[in-house]
Coordinates of C-alpha atoms in Angstrom, one line a residue:
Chain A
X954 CA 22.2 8.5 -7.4
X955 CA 18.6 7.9 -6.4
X956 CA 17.9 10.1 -3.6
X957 CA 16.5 7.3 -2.1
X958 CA 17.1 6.7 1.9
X959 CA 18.8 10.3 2.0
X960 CA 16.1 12.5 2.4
X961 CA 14.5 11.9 5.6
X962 CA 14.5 15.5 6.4
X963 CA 12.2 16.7 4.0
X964 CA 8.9 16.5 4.6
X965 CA 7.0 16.2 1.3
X966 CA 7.5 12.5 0.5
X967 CA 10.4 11.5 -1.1
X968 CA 12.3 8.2 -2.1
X969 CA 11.1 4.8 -1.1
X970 CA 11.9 1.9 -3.5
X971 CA 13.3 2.9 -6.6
X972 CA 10.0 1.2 -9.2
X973 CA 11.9 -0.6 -12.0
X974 CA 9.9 -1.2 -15.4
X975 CA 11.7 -4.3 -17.4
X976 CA 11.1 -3.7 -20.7
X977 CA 7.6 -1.8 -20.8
X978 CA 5.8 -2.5 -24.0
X979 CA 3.8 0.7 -24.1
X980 CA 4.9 4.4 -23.0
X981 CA 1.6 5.0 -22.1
X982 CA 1.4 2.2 -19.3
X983 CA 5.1 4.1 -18.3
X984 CA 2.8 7.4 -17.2
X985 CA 0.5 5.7 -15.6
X986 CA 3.0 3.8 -13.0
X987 CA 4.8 7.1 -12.9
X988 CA 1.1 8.7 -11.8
X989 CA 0.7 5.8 -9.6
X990 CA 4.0 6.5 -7.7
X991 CA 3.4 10.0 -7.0
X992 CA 0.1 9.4 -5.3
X993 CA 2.4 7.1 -2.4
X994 CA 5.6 9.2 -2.5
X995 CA 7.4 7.0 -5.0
X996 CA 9.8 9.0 -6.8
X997 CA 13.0 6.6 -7.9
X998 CA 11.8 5.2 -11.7
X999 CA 14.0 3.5 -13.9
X1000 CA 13.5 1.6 -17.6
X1001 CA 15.3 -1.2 -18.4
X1002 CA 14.6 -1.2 -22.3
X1003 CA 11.4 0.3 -23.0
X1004 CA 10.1 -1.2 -26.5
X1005 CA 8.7 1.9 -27.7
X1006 CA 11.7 3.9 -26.7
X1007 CA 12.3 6.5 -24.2
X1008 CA 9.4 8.2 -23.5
X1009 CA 10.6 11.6 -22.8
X1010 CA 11.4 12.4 -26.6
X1011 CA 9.8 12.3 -30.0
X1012 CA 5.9 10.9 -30.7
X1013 CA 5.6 8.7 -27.1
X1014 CA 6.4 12.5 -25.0
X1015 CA 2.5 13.0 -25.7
X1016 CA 0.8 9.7 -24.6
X1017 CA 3.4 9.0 -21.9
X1018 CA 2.9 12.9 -20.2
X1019 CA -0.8 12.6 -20.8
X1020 CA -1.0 9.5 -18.7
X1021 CA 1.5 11.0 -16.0
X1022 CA -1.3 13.2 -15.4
X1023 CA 0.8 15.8 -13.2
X1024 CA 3.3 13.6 -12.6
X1025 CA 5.7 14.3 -15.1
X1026 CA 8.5 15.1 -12.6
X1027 CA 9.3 11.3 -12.3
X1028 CA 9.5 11.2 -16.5
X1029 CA 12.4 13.6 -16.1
X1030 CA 14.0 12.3 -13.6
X1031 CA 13.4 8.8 -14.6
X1032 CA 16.3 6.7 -15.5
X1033 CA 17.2 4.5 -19.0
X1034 CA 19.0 1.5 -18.4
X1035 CA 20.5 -0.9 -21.2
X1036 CA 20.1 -3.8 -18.6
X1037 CA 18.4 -4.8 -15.9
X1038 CA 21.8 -6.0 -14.0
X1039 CA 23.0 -2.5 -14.4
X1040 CA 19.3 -1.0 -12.8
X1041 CA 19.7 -2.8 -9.7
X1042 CA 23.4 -2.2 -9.2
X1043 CA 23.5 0.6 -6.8
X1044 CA 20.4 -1.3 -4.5
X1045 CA 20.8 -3.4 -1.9
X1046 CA 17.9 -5.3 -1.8
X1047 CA 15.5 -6.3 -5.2
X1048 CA 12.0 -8.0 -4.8
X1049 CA 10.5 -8.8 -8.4
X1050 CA 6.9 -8.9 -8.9
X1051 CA 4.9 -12.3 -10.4
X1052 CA 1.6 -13.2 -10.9
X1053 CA 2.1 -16.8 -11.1
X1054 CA 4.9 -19.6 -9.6
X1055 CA 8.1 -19.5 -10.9
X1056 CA 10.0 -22.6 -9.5
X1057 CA 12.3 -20.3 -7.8
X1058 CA 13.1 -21.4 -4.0
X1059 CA 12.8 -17.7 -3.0
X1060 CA 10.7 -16.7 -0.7
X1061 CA 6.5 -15.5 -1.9
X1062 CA 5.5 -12.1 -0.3
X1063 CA 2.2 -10.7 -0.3
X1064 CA 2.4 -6.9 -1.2
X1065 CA 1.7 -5.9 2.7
X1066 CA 4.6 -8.0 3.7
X1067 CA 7.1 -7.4 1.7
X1068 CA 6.8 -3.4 1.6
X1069 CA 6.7 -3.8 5.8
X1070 CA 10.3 -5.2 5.3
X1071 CA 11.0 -2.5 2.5
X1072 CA 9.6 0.1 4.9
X1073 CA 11.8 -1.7 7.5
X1074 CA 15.1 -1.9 5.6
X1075 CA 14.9 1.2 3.8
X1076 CA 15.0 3.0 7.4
X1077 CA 17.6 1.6 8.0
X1078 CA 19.8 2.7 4.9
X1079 CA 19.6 0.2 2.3
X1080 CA 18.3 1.1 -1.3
X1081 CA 15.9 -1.2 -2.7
X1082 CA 14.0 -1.9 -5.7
X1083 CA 11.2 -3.5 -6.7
X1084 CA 11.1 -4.8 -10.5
X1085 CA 7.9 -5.3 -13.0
X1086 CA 7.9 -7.2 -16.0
X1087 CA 6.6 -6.7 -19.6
X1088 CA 3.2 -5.7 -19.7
X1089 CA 1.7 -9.0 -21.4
X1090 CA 4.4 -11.5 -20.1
X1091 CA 5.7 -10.5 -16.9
X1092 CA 9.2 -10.7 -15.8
X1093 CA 11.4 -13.4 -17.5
X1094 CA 12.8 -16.5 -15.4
X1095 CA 16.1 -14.9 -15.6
X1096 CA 15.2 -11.6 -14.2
X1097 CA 13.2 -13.0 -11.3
X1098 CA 16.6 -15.0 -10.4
X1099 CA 18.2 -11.2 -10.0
X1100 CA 15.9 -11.1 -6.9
X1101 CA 15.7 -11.8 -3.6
X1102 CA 12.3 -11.6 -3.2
X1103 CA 8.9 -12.3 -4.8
X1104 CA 5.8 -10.0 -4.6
X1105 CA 2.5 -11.0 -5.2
X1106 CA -1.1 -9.9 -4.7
X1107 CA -3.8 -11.6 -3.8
X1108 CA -6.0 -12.4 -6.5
X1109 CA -9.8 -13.9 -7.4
X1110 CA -8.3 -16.7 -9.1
X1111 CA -10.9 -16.8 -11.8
X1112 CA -9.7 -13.5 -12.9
X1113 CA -6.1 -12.7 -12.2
X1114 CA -5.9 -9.4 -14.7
X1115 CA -3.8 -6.7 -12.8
X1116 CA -2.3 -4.4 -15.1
X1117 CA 1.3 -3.5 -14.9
X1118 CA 0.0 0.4 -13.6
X1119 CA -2.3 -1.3 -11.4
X1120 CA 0.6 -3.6 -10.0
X1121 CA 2.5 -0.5 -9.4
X1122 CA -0.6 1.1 -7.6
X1123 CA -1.3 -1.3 -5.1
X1124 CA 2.7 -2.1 -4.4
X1125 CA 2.8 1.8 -3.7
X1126 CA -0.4 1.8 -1.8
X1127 CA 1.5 -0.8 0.8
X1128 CA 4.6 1.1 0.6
X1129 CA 2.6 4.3 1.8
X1130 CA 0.8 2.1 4.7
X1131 CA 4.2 1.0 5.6
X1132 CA 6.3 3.7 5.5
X1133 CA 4.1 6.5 6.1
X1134 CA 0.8 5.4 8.4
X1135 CA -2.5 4.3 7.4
X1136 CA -4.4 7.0 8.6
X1137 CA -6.5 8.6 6.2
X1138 CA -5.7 11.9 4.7
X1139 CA -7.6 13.6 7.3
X1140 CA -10.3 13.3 9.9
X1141 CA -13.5 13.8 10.8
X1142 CA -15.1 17.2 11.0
X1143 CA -14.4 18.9 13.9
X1144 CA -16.9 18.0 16.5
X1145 CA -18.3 19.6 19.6
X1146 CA -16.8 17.5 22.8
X1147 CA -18.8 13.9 23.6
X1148 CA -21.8 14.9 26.4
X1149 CA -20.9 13.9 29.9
X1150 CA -23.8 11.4 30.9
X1151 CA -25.4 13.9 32.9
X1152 CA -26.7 15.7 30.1
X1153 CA -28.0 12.9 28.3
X1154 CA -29.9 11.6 30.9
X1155 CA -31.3 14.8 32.2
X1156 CA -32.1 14.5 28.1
X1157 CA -33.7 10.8 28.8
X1158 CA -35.5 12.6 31.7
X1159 CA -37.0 15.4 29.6
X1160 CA -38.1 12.9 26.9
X1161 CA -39.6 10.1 28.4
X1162 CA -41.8 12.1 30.7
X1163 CA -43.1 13.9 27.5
X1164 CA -43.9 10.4 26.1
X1165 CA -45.2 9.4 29.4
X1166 CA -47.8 12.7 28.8
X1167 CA -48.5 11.5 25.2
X1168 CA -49.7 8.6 26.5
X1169 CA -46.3 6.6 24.2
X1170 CA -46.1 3.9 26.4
X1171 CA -48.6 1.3 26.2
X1172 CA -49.1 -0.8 28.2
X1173 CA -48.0 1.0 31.2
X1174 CA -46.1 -2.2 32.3
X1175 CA -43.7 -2.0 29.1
X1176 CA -42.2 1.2 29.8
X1177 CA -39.1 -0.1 31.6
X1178 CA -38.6 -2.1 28.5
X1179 CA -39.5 0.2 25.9
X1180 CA -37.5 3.3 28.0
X1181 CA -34.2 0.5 27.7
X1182 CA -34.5 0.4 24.2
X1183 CA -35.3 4.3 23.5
X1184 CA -31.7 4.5 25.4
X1185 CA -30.1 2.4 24.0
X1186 CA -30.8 3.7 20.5
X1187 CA -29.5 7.1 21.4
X1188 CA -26.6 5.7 23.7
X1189 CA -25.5 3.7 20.0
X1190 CA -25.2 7.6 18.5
X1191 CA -22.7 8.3 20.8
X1192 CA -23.9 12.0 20.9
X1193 CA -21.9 14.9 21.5
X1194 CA -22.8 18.0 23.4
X1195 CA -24.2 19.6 20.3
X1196 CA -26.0 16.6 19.3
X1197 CA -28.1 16.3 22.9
X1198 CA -29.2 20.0 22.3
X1199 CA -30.5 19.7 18.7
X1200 CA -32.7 16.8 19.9
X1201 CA -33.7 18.4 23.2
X1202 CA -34.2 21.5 20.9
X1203 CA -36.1 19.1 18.4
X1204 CA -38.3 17.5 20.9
X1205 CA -39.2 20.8 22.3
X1206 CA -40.4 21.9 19.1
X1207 CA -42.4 19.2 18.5
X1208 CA -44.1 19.1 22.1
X1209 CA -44.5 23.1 22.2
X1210 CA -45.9 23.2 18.2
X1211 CA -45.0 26.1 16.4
X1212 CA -42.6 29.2 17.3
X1213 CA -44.8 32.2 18.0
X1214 CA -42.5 34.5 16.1
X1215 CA -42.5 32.8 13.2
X1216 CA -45.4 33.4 10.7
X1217 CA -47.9 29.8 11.1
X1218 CA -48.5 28.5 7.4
X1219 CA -51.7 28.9 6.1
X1220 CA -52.1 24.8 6.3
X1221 CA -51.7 24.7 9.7
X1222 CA -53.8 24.5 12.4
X1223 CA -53.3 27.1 15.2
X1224 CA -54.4 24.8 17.9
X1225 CA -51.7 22.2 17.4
X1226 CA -49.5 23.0 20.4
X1227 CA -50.0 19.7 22.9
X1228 CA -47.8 22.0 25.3
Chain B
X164 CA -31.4 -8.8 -6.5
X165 CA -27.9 -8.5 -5.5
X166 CA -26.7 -12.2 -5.3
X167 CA -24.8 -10.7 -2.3
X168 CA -24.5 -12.8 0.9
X169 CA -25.9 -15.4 -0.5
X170 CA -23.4 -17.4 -2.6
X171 CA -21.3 -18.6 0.1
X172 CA -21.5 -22.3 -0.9
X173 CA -19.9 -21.5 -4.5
X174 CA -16.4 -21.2 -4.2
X175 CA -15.7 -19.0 -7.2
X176 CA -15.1 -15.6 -5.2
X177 CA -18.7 -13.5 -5.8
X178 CA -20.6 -11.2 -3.9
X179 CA -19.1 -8.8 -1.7
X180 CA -20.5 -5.5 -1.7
X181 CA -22.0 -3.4 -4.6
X182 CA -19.7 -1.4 -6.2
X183 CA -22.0 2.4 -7.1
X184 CA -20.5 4.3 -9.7
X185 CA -22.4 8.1 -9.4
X186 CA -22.6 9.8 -12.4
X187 CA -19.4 7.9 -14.1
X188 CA -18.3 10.3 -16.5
X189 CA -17.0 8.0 -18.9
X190 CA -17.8 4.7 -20.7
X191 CA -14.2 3.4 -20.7
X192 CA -14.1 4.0 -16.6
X193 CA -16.8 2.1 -16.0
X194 CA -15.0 -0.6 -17.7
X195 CA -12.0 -0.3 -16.0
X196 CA -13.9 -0.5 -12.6
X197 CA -15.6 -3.9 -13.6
X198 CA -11.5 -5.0 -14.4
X199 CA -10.7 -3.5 -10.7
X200 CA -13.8 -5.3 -9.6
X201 CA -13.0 -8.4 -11.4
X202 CA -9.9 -9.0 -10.0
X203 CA -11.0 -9.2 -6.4
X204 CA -13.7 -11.3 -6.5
X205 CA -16.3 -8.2 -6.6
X206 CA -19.6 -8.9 -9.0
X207 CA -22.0 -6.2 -8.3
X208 CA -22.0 -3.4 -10.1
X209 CA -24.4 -0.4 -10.1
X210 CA -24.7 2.7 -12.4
X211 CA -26.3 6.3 -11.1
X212 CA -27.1 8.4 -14.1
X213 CA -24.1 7.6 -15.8
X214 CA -22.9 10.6 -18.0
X215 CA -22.5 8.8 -21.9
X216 CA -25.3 6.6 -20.8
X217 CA -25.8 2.9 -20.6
X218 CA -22.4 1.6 -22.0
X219 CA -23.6 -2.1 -22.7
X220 CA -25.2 -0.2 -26.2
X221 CA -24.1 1.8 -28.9
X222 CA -21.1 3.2 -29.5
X223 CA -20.0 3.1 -26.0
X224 CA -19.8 -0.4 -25.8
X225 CA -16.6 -0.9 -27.7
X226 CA -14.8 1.4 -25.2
X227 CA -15.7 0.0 -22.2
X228 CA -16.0 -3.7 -23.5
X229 CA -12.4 -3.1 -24.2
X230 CA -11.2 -1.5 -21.0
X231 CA -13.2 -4.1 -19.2
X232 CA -10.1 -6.6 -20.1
X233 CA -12.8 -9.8 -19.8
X234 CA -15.2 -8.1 -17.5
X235 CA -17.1 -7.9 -19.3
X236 CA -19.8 -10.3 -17.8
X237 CA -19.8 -7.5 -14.7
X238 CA -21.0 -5.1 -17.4
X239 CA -23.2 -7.2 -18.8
X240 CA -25.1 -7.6 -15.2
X241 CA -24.6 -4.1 -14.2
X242 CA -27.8 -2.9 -12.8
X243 CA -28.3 1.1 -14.4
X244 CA -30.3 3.5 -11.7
X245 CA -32.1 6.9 -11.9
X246 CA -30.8 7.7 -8.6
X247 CA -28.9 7.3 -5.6
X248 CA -31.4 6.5 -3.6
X249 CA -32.7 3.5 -5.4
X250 CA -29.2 2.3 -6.0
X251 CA -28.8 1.8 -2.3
X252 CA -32.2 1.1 -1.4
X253 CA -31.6 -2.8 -0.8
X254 CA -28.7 -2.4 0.9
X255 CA -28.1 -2.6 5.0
X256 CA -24.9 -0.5 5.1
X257 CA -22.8 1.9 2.6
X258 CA -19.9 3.9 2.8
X259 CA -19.2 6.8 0.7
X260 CA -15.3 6.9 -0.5
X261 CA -14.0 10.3 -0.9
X262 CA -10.7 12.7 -1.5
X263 CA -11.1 15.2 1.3
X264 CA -13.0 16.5 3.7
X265 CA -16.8 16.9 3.6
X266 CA -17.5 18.6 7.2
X267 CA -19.7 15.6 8.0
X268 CA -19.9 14.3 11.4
X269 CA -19.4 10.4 10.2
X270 CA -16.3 8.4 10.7
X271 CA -13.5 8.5 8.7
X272 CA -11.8 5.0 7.9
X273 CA -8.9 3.9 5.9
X274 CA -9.7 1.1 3.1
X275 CA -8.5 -1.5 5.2
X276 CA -10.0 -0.9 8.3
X277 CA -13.3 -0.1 6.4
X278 CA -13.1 -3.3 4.3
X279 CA -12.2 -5.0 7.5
X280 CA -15.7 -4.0 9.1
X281 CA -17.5 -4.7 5.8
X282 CA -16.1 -8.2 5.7
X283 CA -17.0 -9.0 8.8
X284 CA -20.8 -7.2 8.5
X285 CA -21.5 -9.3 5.6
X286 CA -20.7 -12.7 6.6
X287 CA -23.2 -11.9 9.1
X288 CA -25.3 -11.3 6.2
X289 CA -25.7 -7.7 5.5
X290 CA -26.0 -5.8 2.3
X291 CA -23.2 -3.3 1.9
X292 CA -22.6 -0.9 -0.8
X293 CA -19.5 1.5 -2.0
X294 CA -20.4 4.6 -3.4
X295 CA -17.8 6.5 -5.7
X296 CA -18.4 9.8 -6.9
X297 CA -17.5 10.9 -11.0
X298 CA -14.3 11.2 -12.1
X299 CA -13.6 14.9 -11.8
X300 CA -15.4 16.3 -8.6
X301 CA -16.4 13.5 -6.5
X302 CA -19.4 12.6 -4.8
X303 CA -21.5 15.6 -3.8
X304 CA -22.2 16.6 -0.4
X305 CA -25.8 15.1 -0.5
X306 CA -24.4 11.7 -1.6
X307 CA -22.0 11.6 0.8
X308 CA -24.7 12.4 3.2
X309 CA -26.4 9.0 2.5
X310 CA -24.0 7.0 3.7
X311 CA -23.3 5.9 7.1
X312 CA -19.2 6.0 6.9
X313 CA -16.4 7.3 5.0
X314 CA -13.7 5.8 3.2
X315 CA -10.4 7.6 2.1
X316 CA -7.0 6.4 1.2
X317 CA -4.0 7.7 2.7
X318 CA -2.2 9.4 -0.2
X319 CA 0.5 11.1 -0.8
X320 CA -0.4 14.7 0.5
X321 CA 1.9 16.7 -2.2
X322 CA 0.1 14.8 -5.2
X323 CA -3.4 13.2 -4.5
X324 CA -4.7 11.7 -7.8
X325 CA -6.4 8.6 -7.3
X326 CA -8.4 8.1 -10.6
X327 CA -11.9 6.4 -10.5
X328 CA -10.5 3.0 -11.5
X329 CA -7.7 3.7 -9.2
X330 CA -10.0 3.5 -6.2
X331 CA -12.0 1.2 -7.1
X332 CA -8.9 -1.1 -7.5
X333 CA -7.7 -0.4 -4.0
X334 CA -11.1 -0.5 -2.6
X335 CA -11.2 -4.1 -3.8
X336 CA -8.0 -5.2 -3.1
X337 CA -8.7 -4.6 0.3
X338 CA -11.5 -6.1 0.5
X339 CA -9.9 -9.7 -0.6
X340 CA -7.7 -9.0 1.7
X341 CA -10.3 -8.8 4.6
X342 CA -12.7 -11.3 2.7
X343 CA -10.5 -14.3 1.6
X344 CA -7.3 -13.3 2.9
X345 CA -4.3 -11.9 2.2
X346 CA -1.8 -14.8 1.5
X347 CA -0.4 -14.4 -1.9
X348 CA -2.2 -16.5 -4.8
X349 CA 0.8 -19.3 -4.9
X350 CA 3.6 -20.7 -2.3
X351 CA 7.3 -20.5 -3.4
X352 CA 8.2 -23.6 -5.1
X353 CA 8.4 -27.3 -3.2
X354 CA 11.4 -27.6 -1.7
X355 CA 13.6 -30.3 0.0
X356 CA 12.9 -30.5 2.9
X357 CA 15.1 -27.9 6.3
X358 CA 18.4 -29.5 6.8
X359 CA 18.7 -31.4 10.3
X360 CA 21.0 -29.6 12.1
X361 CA 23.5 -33.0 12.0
X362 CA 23.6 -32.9 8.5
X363 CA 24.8 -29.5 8.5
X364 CA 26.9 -30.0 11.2
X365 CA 28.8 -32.6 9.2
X366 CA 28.9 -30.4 6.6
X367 CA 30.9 -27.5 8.4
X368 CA 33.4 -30.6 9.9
X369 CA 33.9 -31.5 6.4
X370 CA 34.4 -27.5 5.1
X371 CA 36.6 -26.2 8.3
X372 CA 38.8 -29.0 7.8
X373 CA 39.6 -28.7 3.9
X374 CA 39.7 -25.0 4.5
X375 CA 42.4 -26.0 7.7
X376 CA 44.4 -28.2 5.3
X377 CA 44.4 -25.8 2.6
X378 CA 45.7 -22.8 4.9
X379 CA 42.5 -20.4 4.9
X380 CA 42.8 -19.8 8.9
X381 CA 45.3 -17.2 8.9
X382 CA 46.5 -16.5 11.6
X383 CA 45.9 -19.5 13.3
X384 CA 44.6 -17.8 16.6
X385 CA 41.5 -16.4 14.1
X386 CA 40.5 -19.9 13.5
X387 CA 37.0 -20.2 15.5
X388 CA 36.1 -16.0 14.9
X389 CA 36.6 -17.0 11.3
X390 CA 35.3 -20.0 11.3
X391 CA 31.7 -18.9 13.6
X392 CA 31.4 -16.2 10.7
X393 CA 31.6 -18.5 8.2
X394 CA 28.8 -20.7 10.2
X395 CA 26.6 -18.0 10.3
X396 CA 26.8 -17.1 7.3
X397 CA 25.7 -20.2 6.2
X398 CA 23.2 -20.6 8.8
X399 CA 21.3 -17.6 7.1
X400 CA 21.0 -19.5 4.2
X401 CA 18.1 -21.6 5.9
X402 CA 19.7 -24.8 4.1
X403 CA 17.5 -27.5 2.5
X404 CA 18.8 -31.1 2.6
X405 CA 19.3 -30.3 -1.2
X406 CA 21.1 -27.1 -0.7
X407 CA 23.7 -29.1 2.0
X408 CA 23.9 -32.0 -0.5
X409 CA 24.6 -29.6 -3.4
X410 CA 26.9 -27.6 -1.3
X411 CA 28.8 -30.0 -0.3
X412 CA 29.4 -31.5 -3.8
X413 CA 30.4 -28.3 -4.8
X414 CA 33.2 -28.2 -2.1
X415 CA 34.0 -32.0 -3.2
X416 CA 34.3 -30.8 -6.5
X417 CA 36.3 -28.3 -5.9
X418 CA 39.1 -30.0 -3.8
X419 CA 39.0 -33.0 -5.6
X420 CA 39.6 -30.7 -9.3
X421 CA 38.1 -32.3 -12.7
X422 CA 36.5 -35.3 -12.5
X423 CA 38.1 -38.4 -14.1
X424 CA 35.4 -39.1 -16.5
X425 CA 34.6 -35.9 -17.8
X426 CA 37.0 -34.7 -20.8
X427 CA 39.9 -32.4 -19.0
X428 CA 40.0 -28.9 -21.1
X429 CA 43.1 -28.0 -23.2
X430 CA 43.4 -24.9 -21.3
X431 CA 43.4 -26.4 -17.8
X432 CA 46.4 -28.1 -16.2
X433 CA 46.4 -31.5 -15.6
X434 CA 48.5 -31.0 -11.9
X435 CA 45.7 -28.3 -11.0
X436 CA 44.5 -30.7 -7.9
X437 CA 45.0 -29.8 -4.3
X438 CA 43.6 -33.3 -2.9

């Protein structure tokens, strides 16, 4: 039915929760989640009643698609449902989302929690949903009893204005930290290996005895302290091999002046070299 | 200027860091972000040389207004820069959210752990900016190059669409996470308080031995498997006081039949009790 907790040998993310819209006002807002579940590997949506209709047909395709923005996959593979009780009867486990207290004696998630036990359980075989209500209402009292679960999200509770893609967003943003790793999408550039501490300091070496010549540290008595804290600001770069030899290579250039072979500028004194 | 790190006696959730917008395509993004913003407690907002101009004027006001859902007072003290530079020029720390690769040497973190250090750096009272590129290509190589760190979300690899807002959202929502918490904005609903484990003891004396009485232990030798499933079935339940209490009136009920004052239905035989 869903393809959900079946495909665990493909690689491009599948599956996950099956996100279940209860009675969307606006087909619009319906592309949107469906954008919002591609980016996190969501791919199970269902409609229980959409008030503009089904958005795959008629007047709604345009707004719906445009919102989708790529991810019109899940619009055809999306489900219609003439009940909510029949969307959730293949899952196992249902949390509903709510943005305020419904007198329920179920248990309150936060977003990160409740998609670690979703990552959890749906590992482990069991289909699971997570439901949405109308955008300006949210889910009736009724249709939060169908759950097992509530999902919330912390909010500045001066201004508690998620919108029903944005509630979608950040419960697939968990479910992609759960069930697939937080790492970013990639990593630093590729950098030369860390220098070996012999390097640097033969780099400290090099440098403070060219500021010793310059006549940098004054008073004479301050240079222990004022060689610490040089140190210490490179040591906090954590330099890597390459790193070490474009400042060597930097303060050479500035004691030696000027390359011979390349042509002075006009501006520039000829005598400048201090080396 | 900002207002940031120094509202911490008002506890109306302000501050946090600067939210820069680079070269915001669009009017009615820009509102959307201030929504994002809104709802996590984020109040300082900073245009770079945004493309339809200033939207607190003209005819771009209506759109963004509008998209800013109530915002609309982050629009209103939205601060509009010629560039970068200036935008960040108060500011202690800033980190550069981006989509892919840039072949710059700087750490990569996810939202969280980003907004985990930013948390921490300005309740010590630094000034921290985010800096989001425009909608379709991102921040440029040279803006990315002004900020100390990167910040990238882990997304979906097969369909990577964040939209402006998009970030900005998840870029807030982690920082409320790291700033004020994660614990979802209400607790489930009061309830009696846990069951003493006597009371529910006496409950499962009173069960076991209507359900002995009435012949449910078949076979006989079965009794205590059946009977420790039962129990733990029950002991999932986490019972209130209340839930034992109603429980058990429920089992009262039903071995006792219809109560004598309540008017017996035509349909239902009079004989129908077991007790």
């Amino acid at each position: 039915m869903t393809g959900a907790g079946t495909n665990h040998t493909i690689p491009s993310l599948m599956g996950g929760p099956a996100i279940i819209l209860v009675r969307p006002q606006l087909a619009v807002n319906i592309g949107m989640c469906a954008r919002a579940m591609a980016n996190f590997g969501l791919s199970d949506l269902r409609l229980v009643n959409p008030r503009e209709g089904w958005p795959r047909t008629g007047a709604l395709r345009k707004g719906a698609y445009a919102a989708a923005a790529g991810a019109v996959h899940l619009l055809e593979q999306a489900r219609l449902f003439a009940s909510l009780e029949e969307a959730v009867a293949d899952l196992n486990g249902t949390f509903a989302t709510t943005a305020r207290e419904r007198g329920q004696l179920k248990p309150v998630l936060a977003a990160d929690t409740a998609m670690a036990e979703a990552a959890s359980r749906f590992s482990s075989g069991e289909r699971l949903g997570i439901l949405f209500g109308p955008e300006r209402t949210g889910l009736a009292n009724e249709e939060v009893a169908l759950a097992d679960k509530i999902v919330s999200f912390p909010v500045n509770p001066a201004y508690a204005s998620l919108n029903l893609a944005q509630a979608v967003l950040l419960v697939g943003y968990e479910w992609m930290k759960a069930a697939h790793g937080a790492a970013p999408p990639f990593q630093p550039a590729e950098r030369s290996p860390a220098a070996p501490r012999e390097m640097i300091l033969s780099f400290f070496d090099y440098l403070e005895g060219e500021l010793a010549r310059v006549g940098f540290f004054r008073p004479l008595a301050k240079r222990p302290v004022m060689q610490n804290n040089l140190r210490n600001m490179f040591h906090r770069m954590n330099m890597s091999e390459q790193d070490v030899s474009s400042f060597r290579g930097m303060i050479v250039r500035l004691v030696e002046g000027p390359r011979a072979d390349r042509p002075k500028k006009k501006s520039q004194p000829p005598s400048d070299d201090k080396g």
